[in-house]
PDB file of C-alpha atoms and ligand atoms in Angstrom:
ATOM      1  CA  UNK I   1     -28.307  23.345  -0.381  1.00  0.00           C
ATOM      2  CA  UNK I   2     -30.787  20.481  -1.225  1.00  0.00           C
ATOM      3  CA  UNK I   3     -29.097  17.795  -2.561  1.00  0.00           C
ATOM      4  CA  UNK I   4     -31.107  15.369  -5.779  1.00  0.00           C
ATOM      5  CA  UNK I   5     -29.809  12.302  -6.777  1.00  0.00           C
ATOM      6  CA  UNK I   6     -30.332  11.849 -10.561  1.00  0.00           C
ATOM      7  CA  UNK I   7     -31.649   7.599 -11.123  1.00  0.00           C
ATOM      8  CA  UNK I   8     -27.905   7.562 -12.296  1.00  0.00           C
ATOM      9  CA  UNK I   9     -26.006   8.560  -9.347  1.00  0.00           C
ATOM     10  CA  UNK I  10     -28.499   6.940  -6.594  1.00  0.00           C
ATOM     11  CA  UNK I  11     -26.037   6.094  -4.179  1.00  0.00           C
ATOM     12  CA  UNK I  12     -23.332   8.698  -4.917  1.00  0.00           C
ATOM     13  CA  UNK I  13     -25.671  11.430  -4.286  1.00  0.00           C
ATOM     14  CA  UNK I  14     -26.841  10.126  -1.052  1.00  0.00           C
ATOM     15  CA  UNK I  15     -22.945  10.023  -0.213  1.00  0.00           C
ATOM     16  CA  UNK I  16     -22.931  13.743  -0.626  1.00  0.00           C
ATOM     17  CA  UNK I  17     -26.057  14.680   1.040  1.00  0.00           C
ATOM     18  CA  UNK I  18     -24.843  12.690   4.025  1.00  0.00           C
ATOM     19  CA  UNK I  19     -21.375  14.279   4.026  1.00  0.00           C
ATOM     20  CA  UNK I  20     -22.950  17.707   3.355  1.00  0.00           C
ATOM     21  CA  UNK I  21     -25.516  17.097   5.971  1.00  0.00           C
ATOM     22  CA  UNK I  22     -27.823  18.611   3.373  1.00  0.00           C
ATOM     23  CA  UNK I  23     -31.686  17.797   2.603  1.00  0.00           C
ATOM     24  CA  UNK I  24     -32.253  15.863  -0.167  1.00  0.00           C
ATOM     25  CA  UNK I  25     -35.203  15.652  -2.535  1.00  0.00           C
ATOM     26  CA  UNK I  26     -35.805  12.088  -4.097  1.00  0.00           C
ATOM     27  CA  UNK I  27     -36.700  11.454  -7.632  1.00  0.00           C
ATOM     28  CA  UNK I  28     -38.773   8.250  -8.491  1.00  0.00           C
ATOM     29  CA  UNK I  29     -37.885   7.872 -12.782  1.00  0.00           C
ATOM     30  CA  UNK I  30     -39.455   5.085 -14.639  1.00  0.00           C
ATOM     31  CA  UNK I  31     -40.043   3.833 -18.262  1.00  0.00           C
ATOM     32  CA  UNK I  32     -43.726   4.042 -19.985  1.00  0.00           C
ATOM     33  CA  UNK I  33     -44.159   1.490 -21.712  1.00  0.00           C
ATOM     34  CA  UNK I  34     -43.538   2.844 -25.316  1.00  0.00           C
ATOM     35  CA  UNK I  35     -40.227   3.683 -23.572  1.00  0.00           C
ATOM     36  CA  UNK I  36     -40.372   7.198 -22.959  1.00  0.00           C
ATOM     37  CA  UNK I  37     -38.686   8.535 -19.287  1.00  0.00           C
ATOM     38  CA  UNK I  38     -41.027   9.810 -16.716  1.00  0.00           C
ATOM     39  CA  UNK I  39     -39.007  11.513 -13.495  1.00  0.00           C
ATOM     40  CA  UNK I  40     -40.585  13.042 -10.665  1.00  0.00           C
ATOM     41  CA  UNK I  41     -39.782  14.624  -8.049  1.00  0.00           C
ATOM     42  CA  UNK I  42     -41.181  14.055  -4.725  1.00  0.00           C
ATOM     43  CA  UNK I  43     -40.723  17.117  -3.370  1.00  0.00           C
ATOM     44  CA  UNK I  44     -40.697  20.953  -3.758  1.00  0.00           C
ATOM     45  CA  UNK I  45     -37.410  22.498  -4.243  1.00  0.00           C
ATOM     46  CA  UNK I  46     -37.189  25.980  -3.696  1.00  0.00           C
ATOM     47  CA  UNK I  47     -33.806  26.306  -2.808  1.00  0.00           C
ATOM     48  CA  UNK I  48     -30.492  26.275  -3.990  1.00  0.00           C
ATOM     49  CA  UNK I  49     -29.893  22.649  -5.357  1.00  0.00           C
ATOM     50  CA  UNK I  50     -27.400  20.440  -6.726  1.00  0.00           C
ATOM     51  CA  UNK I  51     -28.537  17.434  -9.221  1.00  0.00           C
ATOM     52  CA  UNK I  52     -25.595  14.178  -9.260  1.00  0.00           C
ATOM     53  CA  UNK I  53     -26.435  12.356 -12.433  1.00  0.00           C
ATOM     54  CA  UNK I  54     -23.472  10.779 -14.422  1.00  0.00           C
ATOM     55  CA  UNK I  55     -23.978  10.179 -17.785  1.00  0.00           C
ATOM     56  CA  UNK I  56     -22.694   6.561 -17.963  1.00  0.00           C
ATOM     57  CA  UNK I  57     -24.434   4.079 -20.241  1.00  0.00           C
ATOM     58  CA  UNK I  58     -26.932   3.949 -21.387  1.00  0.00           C
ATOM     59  CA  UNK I  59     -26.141   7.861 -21.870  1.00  0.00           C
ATOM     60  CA  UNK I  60     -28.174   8.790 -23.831  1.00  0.00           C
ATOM     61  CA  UNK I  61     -31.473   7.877 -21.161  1.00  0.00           C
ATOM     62  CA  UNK I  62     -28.900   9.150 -18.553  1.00  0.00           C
ATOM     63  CA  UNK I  63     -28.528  12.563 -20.481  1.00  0.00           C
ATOM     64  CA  UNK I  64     -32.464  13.050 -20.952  1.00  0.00           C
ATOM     65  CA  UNK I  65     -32.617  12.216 -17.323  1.00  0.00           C
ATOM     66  CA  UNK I  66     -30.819  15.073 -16.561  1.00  0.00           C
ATOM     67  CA  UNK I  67     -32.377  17.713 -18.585  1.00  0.00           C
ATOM     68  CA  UNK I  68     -35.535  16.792 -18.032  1.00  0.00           C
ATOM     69  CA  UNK I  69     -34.171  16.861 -13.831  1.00  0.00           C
ATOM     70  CA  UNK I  70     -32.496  20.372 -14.323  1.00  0.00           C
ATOM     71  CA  UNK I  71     -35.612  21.932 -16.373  1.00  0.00           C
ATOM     72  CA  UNK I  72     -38.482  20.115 -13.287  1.00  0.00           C
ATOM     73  CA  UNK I  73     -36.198  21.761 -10.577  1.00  0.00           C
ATOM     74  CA  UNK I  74     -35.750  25.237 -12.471  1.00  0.00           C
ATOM     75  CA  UNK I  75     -39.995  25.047 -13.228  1.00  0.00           C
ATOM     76  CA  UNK I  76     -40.889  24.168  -9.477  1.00  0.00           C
ATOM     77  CA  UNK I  77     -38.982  27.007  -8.118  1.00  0.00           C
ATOM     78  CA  UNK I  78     -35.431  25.819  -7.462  1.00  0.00           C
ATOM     79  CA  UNK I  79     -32.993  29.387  -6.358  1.00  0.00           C
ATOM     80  CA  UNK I  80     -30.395  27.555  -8.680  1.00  0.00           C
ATOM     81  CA  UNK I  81     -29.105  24.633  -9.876  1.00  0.00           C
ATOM     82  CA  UNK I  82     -25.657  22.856 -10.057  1.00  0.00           C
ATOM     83  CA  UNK I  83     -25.616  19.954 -12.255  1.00  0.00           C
ATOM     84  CA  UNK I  84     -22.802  17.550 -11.396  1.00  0.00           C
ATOM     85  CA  UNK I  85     -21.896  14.811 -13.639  1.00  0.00           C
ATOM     86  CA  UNK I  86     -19.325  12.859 -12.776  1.00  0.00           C
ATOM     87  CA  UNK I  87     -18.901  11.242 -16.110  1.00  0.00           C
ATOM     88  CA  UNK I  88     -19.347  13.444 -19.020  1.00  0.00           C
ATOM     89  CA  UNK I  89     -20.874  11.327 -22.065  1.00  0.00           C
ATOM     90  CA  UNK I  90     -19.912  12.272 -25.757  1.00  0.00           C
ATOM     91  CA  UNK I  91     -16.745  14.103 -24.271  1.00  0.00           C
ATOM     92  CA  UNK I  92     -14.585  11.907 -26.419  1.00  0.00           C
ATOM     93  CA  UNK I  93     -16.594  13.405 -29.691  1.00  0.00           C
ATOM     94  CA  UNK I  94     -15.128  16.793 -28.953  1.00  0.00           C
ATOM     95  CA  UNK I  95     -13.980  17.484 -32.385  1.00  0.00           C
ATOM     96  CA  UNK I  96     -14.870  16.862 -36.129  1.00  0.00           C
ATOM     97  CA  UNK I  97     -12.026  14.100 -36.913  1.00  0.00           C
ATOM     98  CA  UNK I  98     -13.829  13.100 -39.611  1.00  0.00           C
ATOM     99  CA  UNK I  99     -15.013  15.042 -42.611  1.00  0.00           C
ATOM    100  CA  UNK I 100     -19.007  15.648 -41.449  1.00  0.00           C
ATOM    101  CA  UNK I 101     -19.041  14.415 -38.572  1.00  0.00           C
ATOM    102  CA  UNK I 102     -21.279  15.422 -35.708  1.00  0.00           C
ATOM    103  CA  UNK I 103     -19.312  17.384 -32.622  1.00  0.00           C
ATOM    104  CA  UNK I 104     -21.849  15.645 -30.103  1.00  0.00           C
ATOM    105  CA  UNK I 105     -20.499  17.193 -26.996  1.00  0.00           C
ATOM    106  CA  UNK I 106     -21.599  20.397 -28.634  1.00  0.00           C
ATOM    107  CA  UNK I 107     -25.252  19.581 -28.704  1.00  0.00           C
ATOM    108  CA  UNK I 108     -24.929  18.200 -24.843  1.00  0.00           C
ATOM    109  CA  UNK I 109     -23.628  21.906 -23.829  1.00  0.00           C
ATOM    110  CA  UNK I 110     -25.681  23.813 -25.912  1.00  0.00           C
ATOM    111  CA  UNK I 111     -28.303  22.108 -24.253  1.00  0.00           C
ATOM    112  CA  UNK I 112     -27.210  22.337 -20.829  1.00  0.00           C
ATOM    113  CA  UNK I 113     -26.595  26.329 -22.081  1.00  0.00           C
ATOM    114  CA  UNK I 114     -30.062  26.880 -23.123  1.00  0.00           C
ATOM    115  CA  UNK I 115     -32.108  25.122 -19.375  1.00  0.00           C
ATOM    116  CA  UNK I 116     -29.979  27.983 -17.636  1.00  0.00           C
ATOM    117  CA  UNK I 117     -27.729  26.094 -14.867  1.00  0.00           C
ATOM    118  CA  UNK I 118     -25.812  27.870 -12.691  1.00  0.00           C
ATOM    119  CA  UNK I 119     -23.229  25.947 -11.806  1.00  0.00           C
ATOM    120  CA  UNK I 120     -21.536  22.931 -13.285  1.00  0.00           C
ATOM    121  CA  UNK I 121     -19.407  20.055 -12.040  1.00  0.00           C
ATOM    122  CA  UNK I 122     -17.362  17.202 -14.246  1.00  0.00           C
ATOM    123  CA  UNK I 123     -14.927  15.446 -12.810  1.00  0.00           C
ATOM    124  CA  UNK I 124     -11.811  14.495 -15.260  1.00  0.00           C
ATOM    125  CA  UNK I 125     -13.868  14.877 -18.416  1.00  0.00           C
ATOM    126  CA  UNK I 126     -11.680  13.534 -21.064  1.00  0.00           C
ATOM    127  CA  UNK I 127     -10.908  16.879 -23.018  1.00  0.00           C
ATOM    128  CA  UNK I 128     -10.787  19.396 -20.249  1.00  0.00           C
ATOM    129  CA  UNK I 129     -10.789  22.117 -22.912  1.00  0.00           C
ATOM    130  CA  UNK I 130     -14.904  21.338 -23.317  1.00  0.00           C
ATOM    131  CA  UNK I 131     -16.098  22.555 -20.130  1.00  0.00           C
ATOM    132  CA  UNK I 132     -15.017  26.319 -21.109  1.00  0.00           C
ATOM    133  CA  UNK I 133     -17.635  25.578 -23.996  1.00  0.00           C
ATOM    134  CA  UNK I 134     -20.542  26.043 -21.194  1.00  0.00           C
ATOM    135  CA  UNK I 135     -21.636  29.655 -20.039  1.00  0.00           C
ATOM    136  CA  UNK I 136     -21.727  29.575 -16.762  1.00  0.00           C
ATOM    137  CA  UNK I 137     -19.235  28.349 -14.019  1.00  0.00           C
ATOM    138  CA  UNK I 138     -17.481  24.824 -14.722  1.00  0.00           C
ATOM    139  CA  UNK I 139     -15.271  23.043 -12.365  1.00  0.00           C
ATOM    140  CA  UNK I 140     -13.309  19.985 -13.479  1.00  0.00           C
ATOM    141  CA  UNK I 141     -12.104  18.052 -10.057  1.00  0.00           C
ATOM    142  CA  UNK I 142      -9.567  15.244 -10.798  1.00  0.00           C
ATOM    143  CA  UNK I 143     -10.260  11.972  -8.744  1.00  0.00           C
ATOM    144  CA  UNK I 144      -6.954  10.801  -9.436  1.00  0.00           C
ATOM    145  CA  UNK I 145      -5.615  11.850  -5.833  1.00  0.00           C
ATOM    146  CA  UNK I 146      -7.892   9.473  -4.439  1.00  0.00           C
ATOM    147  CA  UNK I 147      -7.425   6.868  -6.374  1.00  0.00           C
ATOM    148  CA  UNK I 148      -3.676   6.776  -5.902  1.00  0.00           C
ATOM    149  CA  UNK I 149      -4.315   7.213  -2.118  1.00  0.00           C
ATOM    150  CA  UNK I 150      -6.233   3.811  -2.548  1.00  0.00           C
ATOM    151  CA  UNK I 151      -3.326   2.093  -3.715  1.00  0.00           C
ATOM    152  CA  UNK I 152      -0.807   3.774  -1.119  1.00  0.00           C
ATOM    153  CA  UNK I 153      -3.502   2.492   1.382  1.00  0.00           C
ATOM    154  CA  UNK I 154      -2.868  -0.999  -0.116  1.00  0.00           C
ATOM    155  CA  UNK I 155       0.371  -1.360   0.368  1.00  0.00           C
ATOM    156  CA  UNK I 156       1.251   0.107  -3.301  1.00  0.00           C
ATOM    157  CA  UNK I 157       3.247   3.311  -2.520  1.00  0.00           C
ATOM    158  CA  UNK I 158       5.973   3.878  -4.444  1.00  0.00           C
ATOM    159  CA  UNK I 159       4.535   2.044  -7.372  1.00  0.00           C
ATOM    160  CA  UNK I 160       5.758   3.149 -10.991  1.00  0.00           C
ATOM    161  CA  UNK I 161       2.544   4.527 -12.239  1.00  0.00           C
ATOM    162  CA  UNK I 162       1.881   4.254 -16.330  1.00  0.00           C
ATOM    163  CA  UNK I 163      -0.259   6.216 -19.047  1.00  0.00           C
ATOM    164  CA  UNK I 164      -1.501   4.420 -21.483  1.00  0.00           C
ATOM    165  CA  UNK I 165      -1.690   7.429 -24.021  1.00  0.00           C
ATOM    166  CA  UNK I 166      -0.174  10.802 -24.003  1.00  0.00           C
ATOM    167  CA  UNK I 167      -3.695  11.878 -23.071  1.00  0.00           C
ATOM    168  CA  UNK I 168      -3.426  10.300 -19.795  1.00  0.00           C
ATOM    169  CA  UNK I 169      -0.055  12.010 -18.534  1.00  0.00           C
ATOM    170  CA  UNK I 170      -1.204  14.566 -16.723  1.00  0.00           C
ATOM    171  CA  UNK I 171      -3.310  12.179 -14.829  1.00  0.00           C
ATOM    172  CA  UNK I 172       0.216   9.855 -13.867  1.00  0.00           C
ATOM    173  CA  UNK I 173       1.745  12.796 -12.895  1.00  0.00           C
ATOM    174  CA  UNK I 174      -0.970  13.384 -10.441  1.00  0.00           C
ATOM    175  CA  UNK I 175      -0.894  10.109  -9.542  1.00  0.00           C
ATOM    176  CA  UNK I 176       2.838  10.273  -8.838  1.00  0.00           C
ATOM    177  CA  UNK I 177       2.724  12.928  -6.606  1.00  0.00           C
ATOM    178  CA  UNK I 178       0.632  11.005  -3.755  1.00  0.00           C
ATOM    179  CA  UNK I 179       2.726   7.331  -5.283  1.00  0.00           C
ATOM    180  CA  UNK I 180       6.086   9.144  -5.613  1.00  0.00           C
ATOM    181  CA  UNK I 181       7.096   5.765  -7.917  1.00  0.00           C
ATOM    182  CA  UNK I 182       7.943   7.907 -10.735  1.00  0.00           C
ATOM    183  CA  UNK I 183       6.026   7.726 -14.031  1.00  0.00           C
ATOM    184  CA  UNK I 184       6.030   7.081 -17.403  1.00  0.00           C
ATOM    185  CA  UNK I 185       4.204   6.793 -20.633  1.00  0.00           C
ATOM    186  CA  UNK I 186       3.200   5.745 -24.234  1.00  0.00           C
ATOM    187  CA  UNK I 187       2.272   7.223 -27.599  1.00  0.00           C
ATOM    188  CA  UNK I 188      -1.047   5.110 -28.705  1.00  0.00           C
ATOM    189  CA  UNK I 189      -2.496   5.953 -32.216  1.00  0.00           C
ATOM    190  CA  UNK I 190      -6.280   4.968 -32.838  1.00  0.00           C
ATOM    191  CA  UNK I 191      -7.397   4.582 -36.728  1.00  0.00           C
ATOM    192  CA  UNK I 192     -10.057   6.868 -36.827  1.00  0.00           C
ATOM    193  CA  UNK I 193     -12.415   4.599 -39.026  1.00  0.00           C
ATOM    194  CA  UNK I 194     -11.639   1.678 -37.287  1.00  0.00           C
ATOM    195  CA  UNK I 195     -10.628   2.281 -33.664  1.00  0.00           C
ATOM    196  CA  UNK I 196      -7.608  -0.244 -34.497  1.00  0.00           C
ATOM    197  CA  UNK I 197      -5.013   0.993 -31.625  1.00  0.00           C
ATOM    198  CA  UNK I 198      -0.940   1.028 -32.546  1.00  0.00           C
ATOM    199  CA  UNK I 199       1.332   2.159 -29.799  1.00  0.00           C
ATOM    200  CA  UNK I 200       4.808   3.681 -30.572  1.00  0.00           C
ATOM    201  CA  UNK I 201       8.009   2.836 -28.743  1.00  0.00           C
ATOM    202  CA  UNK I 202       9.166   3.768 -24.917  1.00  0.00           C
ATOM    203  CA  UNK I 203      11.795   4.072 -23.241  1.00  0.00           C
ATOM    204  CA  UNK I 204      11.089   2.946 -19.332  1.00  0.00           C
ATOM    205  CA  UNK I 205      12.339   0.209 -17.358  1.00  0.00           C
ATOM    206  CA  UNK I 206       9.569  -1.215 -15.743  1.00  0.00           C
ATOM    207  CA  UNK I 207      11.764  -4.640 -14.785  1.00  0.00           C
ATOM    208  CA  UNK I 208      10.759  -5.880 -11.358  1.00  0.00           C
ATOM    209  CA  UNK I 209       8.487  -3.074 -10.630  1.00  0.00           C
ATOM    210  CA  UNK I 210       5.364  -2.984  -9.404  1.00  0.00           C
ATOM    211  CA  UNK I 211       3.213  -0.673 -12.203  1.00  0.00           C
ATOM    212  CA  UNK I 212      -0.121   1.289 -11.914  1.00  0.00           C
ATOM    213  CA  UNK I 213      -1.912   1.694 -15.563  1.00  0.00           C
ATOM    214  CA  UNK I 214      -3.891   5.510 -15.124  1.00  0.00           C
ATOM    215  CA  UNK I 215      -6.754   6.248 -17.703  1.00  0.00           C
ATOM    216  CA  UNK I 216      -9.591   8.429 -17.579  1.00  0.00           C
ATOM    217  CA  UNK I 217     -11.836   5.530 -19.307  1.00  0.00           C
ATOM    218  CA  UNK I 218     -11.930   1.964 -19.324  1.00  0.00           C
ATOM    219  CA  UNK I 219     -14.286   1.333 -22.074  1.00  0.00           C
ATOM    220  CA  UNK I 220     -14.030  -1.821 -23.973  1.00  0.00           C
ATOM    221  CA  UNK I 221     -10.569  -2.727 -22.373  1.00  0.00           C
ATOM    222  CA  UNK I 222      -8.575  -2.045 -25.434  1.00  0.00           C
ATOM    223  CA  UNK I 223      -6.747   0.130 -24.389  1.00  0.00           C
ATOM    224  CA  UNK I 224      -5.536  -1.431 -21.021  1.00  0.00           C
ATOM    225  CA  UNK I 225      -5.230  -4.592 -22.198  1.00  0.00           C
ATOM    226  CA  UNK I 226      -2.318  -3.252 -24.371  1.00  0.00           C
ATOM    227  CA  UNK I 227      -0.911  -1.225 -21.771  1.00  0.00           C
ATOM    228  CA  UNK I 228      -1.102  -4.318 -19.528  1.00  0.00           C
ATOM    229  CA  UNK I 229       0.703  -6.713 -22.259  1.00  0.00           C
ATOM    230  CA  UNK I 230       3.415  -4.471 -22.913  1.00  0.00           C
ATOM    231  CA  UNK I 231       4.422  -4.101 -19.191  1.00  0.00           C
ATOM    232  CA  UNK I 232       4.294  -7.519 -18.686  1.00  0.00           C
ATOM    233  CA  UNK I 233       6.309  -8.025 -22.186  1.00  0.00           C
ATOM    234  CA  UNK I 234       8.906  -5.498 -20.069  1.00  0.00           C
ATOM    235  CA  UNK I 235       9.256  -7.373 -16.869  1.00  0.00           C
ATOM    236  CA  UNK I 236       6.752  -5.643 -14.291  1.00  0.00           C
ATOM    237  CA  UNK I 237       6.089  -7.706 -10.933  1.00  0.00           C
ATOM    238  CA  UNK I 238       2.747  -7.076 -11.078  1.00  0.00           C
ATOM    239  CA  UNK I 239       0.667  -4.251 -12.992  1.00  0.00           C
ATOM    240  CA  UNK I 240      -2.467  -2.846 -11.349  1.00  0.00           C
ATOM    241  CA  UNK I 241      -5.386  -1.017 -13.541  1.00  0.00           C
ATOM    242  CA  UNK I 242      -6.895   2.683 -12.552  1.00  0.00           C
ATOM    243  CA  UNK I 243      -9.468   4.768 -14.133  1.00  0.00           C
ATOM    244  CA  UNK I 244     -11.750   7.328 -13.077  1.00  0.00           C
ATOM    245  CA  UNK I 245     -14.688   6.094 -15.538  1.00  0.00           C
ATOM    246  CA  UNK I 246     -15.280   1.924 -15.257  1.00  0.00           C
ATOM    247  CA  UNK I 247     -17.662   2.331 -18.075  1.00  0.00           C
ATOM    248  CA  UNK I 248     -16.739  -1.573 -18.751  1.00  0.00           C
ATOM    249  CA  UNK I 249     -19.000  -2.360 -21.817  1.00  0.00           C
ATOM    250  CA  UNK I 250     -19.294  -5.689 -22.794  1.00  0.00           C
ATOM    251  CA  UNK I 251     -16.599  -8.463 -21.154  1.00  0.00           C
ATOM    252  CA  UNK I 252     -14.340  -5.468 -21.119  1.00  0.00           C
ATOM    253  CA  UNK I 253     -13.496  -6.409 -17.753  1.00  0.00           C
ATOM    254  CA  UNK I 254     -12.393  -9.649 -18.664  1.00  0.00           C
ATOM    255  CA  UNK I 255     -10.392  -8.788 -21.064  1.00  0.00           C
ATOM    256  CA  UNK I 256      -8.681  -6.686 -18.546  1.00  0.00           C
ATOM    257  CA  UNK I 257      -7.975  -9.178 -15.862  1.00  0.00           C
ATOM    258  CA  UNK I 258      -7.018 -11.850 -18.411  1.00  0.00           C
ATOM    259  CA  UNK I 259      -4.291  -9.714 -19.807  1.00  0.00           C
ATOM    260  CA  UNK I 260      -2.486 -10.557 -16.349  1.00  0.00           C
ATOM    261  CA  UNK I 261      -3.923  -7.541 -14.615  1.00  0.00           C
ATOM    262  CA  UNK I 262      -3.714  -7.856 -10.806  1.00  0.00           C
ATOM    263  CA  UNK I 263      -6.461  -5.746 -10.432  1.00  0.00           C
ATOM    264  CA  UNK I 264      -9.176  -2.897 -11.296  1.00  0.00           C
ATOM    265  CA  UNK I 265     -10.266  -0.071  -9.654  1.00  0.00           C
ATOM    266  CA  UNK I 266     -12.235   2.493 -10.535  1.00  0.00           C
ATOM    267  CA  UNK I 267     -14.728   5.443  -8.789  1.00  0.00           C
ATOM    268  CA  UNK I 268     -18.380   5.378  -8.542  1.00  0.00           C
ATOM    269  CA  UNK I 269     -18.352   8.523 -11.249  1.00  0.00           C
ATOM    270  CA  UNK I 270     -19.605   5.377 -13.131  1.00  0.00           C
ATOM    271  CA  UNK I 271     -21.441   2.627 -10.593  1.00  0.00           C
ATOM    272  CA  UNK I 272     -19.832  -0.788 -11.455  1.00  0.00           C
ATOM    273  CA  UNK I 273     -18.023  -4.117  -9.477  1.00  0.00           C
ATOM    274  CA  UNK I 274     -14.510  -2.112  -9.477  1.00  0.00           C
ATOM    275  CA  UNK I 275     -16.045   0.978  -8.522  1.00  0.00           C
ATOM    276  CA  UNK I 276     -14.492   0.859  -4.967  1.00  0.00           C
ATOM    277  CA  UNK I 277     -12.907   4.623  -4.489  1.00  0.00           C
ATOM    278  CA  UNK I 278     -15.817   7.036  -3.815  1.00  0.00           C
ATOM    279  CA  UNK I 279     -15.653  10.729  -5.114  1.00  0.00           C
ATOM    280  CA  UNK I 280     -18.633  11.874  -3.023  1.00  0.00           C
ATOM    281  CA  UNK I 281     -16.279  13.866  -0.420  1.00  0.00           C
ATOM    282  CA  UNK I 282     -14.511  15.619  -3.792  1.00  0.00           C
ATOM    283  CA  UNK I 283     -17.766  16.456  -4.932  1.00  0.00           C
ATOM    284  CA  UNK I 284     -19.413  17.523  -1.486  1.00  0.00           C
ATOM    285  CA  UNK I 285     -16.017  19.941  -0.705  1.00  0.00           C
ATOM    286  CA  UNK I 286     -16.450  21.473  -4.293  1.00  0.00           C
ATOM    287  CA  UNK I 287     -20.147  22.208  -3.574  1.00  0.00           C
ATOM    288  CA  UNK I 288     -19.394  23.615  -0.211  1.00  0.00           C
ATOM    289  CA  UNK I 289     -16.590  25.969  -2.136  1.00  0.00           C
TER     290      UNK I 289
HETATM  291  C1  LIG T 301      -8.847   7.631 -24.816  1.00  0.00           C
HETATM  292  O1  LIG T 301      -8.049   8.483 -25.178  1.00  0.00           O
HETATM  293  C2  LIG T 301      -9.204   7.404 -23.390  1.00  0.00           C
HETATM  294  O2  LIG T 301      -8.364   8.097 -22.523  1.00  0.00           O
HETATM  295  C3  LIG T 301      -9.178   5.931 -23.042  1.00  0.00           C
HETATM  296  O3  LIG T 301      -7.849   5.457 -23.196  1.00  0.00           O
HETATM  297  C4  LIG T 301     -10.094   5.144 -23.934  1.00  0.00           C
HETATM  298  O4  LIG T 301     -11.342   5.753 -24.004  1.00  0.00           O
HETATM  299  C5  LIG T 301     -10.244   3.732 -23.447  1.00  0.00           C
HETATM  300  O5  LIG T 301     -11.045   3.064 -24.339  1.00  0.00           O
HETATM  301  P1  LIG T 301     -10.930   1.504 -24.510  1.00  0.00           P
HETATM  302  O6  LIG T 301     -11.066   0.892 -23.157  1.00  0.00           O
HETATM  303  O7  LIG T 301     -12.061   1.151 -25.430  1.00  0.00           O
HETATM  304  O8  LIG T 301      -9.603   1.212 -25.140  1.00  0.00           O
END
């Protein structure tokens, strides 16, 4: 299997060639200069290949990217084509909440549908449900193993690990089985027009503990921040931030670690400063499958 590293995913998808021992085709992408994306490949592909590009911000470039990757490969011969994206853009717009309102994950797929892939990878898109939307096989690996391992490595076992939403208990519960802490959780409401959150009431005793917030997304910190103040309203020693996606926009990140937040760690699904946990050996054993 060749191995090509979408401009996204640089280093990730040099992770998996490496780990793979596969070859690996490079692409050179640039902007003209009325801002349209040029990518190129600089070599022929005429085998089986796998393309790593997340579709992190700016998503919408990172999307085109990737079509216009997937179609090159498919045109110059490739046998077929995986497309692994480690984050899934628009995956969050999954349903029509509000009367006429676009369901832009369903334009990514259908267009992913319609280049032919052959294969496709996510890894803890945010509504798991999507994936099934695509015709061909989809995998959906969970880095949350890892990123619990992390904090085991770090002295953190036994930490009580926290979702933020009800969304996000599946991923504490993973979480929990490497941390063995136990686990708990919070309803969160977001106003639909204007992304105001509320949270409803809980029942965990968090006093003295040492507790592990688990999302799938960091976006503008809202979220966390919240999760963060409450736990520190309850007592917790110390509370610790994890997410699979550090999409981080703005001072997001700030926000974060001035809500008393120990620390933030994330997985290079999306590259940023807190994206120290690497999913490159998840994605290279689900491409070896
Ligand atoms: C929402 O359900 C997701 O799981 C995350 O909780 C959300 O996307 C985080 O967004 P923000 O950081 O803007 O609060």
């Amino acid at each position: 299997m060749i191995i090509i590293p979408g401009p996204s995913s640089r280093e990730l998808g040099m992770k998996v060639a490496d780990l793979m021992k596969a070859g690996m085709v490079d692409v050179k992408s640039k902007t003209h200069p009325d801002g349209e994306v040029h990518v190129r490949l600089l070599e022929d592909v005429r085998d089986d290949v796998a393309i790593i590009q997340t579709t992190a911000p700016p998503q919408d470039r990172s999307l085109l990217e990737l079509f216009i990757l997937i179609d090159t490969a498919k045109d110059l011969g490739a046998k077929s084509i995986t497309a692994v994206v480690p984050y899934l853009a628009y995956a969050r717009q999954s349903k029509r909440f509000l009367n006429g309102e676009a369901i832009s994950v369903n334009t990514v797929i259908k267009i992913l549908n319609s280049l032919g892939i052959d294969r496709f990878i996510a890894i803890n898109v945010h509504e798991r449900e999507i994936i099934k939307r695509l015709n061909v096989q989809a995998d959906n690996l969970s880095a949350i193993s890892l990123l619990a391992g992390y904090f085991k490595q770090k002295g953190l076992g036994k930490a009580y690990v926290f979702a933020p939403d009800l969304g996000a208990i599946d991923l504490v519960r993973e979480a929990n089985e490497v941390l063995g802490g136990g686990y708990g959780w919070i309803e969160k409401e977001r106003d639909k027009e204007t992304g105001e959150i509320r949270y409803g009431s809980m029942e965990i005793d968090v006093e003295g503990r040492k507790v592990i917030v688990f999302d799938d997304i960091i976006s503008t910190g809202g979220t966390m921040t919240e999760a963060a103040r409450i736990l520190n309203q309850r007592g917790a020693s110390c509370v610790y931030a994890a997410c699979v996606h550090p999409l981080l926009v703005g001072n997001a990140l700030k926000k974060v670690m001035f809500s008393k937040v120990r620390g933030v760690v994330g997985t290079d699904c999306v590259p940023s400063v807190v994206s120290v946990v690497s999913v490159a050996p998840l994605i290279a054993e689900a491409l070896r499958r």
